[in-house]
Short mmCIF file of C-alpha atoms in Angstrom, two decimals:
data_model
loop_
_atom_site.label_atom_id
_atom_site.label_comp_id
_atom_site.label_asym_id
_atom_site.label_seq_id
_atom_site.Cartn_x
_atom_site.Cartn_y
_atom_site.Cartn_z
CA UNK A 28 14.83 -15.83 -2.58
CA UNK A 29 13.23 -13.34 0.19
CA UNK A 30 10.04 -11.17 -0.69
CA UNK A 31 9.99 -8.24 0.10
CA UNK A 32 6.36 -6.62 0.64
CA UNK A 33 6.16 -2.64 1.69
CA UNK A 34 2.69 -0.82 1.40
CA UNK A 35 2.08 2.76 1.49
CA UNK A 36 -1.34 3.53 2.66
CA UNK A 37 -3.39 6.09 2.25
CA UNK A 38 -6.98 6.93 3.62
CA UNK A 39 -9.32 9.62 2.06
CA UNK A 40 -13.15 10.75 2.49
CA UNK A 41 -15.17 12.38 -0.29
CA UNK A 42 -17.69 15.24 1.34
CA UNK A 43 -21.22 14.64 0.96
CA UNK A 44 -23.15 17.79 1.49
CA UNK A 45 -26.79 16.72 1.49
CA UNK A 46 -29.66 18.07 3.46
CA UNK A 47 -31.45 14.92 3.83
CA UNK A 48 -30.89 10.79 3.51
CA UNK A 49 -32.37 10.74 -0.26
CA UNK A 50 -30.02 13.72 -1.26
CA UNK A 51 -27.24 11.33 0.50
CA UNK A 52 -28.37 8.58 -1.48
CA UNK A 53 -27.94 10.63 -4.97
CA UNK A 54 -24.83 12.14 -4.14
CA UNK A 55 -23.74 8.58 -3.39
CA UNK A 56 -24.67 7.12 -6.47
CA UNK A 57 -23.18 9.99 -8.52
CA UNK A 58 -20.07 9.10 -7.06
CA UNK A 59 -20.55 5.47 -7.89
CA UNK A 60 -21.14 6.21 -11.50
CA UNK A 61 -17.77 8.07 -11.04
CA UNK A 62 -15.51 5.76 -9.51
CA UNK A 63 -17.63 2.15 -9.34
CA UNK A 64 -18.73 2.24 -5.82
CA UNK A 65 -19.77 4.24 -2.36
CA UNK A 66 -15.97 3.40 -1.56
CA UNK A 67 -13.24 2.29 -3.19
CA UNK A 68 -10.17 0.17 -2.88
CA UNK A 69 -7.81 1.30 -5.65
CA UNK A 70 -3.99 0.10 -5.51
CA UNK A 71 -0.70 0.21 -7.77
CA UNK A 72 2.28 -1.11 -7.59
CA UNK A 73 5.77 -1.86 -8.70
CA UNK A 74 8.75 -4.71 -8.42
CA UNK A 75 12.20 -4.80 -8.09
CA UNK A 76 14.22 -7.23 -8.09
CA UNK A 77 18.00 -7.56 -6.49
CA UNK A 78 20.79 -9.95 -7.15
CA UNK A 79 23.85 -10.20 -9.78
CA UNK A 80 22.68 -10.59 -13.20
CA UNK A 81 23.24 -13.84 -14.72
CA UNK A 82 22.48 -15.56 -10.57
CA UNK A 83 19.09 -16.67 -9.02
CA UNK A 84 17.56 -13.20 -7.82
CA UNK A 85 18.20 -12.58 -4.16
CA UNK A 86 15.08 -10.11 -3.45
CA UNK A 87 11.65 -9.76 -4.90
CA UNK A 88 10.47 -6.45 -3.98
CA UNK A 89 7.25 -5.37 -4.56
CA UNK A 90 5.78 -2.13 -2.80
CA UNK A 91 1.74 -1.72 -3.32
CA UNK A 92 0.58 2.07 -2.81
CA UNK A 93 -3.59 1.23 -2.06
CA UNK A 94 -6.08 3.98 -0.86
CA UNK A 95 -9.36 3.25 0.74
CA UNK A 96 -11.91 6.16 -0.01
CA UNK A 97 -15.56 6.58 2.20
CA UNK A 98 -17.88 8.87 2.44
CA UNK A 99 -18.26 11.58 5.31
CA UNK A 100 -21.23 13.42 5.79
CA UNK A 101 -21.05 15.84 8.22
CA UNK A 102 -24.94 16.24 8.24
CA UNK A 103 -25.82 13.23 9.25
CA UNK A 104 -25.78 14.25 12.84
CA UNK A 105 -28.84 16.73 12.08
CA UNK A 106 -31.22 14.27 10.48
CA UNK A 107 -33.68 12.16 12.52
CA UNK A 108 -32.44 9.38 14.44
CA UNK A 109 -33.33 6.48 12.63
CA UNK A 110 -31.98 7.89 8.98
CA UNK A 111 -28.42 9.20 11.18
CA UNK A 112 -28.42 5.25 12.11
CA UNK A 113 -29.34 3.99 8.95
CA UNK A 114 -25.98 6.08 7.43
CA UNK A 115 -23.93 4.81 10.37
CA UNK A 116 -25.35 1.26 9.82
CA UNK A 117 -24.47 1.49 5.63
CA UNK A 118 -20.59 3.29 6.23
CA UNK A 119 -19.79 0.58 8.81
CA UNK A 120 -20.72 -1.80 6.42
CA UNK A 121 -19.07 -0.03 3.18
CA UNK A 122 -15.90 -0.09 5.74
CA UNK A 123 -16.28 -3.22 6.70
CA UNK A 124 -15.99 -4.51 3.08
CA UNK A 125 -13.64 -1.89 1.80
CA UNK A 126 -10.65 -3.27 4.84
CA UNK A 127 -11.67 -6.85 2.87
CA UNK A 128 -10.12 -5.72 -0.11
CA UNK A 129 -7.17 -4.60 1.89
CA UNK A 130 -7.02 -7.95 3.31
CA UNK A 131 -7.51 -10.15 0.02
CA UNK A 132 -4.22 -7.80 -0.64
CA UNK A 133 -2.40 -9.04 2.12
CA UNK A 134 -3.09 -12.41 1.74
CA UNK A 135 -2.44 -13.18 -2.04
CA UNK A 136 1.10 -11.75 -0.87
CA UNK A 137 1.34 -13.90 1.22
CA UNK A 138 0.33 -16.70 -1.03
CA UNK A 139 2.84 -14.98 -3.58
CA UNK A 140 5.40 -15.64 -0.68
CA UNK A 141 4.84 -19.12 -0.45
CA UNK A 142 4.97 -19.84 -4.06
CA UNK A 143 8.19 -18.43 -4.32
CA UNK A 144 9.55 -20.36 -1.36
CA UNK A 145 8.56 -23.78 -3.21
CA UNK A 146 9.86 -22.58 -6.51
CA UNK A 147 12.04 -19.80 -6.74
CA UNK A 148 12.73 -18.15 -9.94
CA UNK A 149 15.99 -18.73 -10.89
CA UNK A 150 16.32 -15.58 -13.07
CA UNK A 151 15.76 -11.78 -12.63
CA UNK A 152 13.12 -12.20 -15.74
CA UNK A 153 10.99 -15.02 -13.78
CA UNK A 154 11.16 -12.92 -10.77
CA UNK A 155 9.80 -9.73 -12.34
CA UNK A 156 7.06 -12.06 -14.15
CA UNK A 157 6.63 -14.08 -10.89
CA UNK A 158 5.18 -10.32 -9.79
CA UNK A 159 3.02 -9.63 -13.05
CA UNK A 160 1.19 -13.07 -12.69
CA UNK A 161 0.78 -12.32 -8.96
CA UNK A 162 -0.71 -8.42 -9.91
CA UNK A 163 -3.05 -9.99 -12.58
CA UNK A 164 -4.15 -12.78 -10.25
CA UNK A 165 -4.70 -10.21 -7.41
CA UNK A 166 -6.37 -7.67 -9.79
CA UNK A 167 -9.10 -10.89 -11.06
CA UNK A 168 -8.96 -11.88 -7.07
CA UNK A 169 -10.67 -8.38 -6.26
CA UNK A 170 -13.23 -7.91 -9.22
CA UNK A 171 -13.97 -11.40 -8.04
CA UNK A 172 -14.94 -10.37 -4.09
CA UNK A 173 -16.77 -7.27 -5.41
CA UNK A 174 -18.84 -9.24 -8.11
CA UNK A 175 -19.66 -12.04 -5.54
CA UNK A 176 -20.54 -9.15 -2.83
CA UNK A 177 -22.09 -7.03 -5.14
CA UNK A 178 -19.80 -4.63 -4.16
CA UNK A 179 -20.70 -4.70 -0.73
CA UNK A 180 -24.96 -4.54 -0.79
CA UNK A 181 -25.01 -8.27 -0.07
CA UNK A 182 -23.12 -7.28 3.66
CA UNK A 183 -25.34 -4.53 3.93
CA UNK A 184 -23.51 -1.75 2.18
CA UNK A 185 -27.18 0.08 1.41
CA UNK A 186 -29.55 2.63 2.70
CA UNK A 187 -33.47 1.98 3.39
CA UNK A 188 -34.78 5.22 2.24
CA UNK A 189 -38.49 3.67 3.39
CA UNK A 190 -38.35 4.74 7.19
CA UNK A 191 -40.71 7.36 7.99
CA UNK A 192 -38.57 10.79 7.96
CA UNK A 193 -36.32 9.51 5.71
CA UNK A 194 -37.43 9.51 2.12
CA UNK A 195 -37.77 13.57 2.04
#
């Protein structure tokens, strides 16, 4: 039985309109108690599965629609260098650790792909379940990375409002 694996992407900023690195910092964490996170990784999906009825399935299909949202602050340019590289420093990171969930995505496919190879399901019901197990594993998969990451602060994803000119 082939998988097949399509992905619609999609890649969004939220506006931050602050004045200074602090005012950053609180709109940030306003959308964190929003959404979970500076950035997020959010996906859905949905499986199909092709082949005559009462045969093994021919086709898996399962297409994953994910969007990766970051910040953009078009202030940042204005504020004094070390708080503009401070932001830079933090978004790469967020970034950074947002394209890991994409990748976790990618690869417990790919793992899904494999699986099926070494036992395929023999009916259209196995191969539609074959896709829930894989959704619930991936869905566990991610909470695991951000819990282990701390959604992202332990690879940096965090501002140090202590350097002189930034804290105001």
């Amino acid at each position: 039985m082939k998988l097949k694996f399509t992905e619609k992407a999609n890649r969004k900023t939220y506006k931050i309109t602050a004045k200074t690195l602090t005012e950053a910092c609180e709109q940030l964490e306003k959308h964190r108690s929003k959404t979970g996170g500076w950035g997020q990784f959010s996906w859905n999906w949905k499986s199909s599965v092709k082949g005559k009825p009462k045969a093994p399935p021919t086709e898996l299909g399962i297409q994953v629609d994910w969007t990766i949202e970051l910040p953009e602050w078009q202030g940042v340019s204005k504020q004094p260098k070390v708080c503009e590289v401070a932001w830079k420093v933090m978004l790469k990171a967020l970034a950074a650790h947002e394209e890991e969930h994409l990748e976790l995505m990618r690869k417990s496919i790919k793992q899904l792909e494999k699986d099926l190879k070494k036992n395929p399901p023999q009916t259209q019901k196995d191969a539609l379940a074959a896709a829930d197990d894989w959704a619930d594993a991936h869905s566990k998969g991610q909470k695991k990375f951000d819990e282990k990451a701390d959604h992202g602060q332990k690879d940096g994803v965090q501002l140090d409002l202590t350097e002189e000119g930034c804290a105001a």
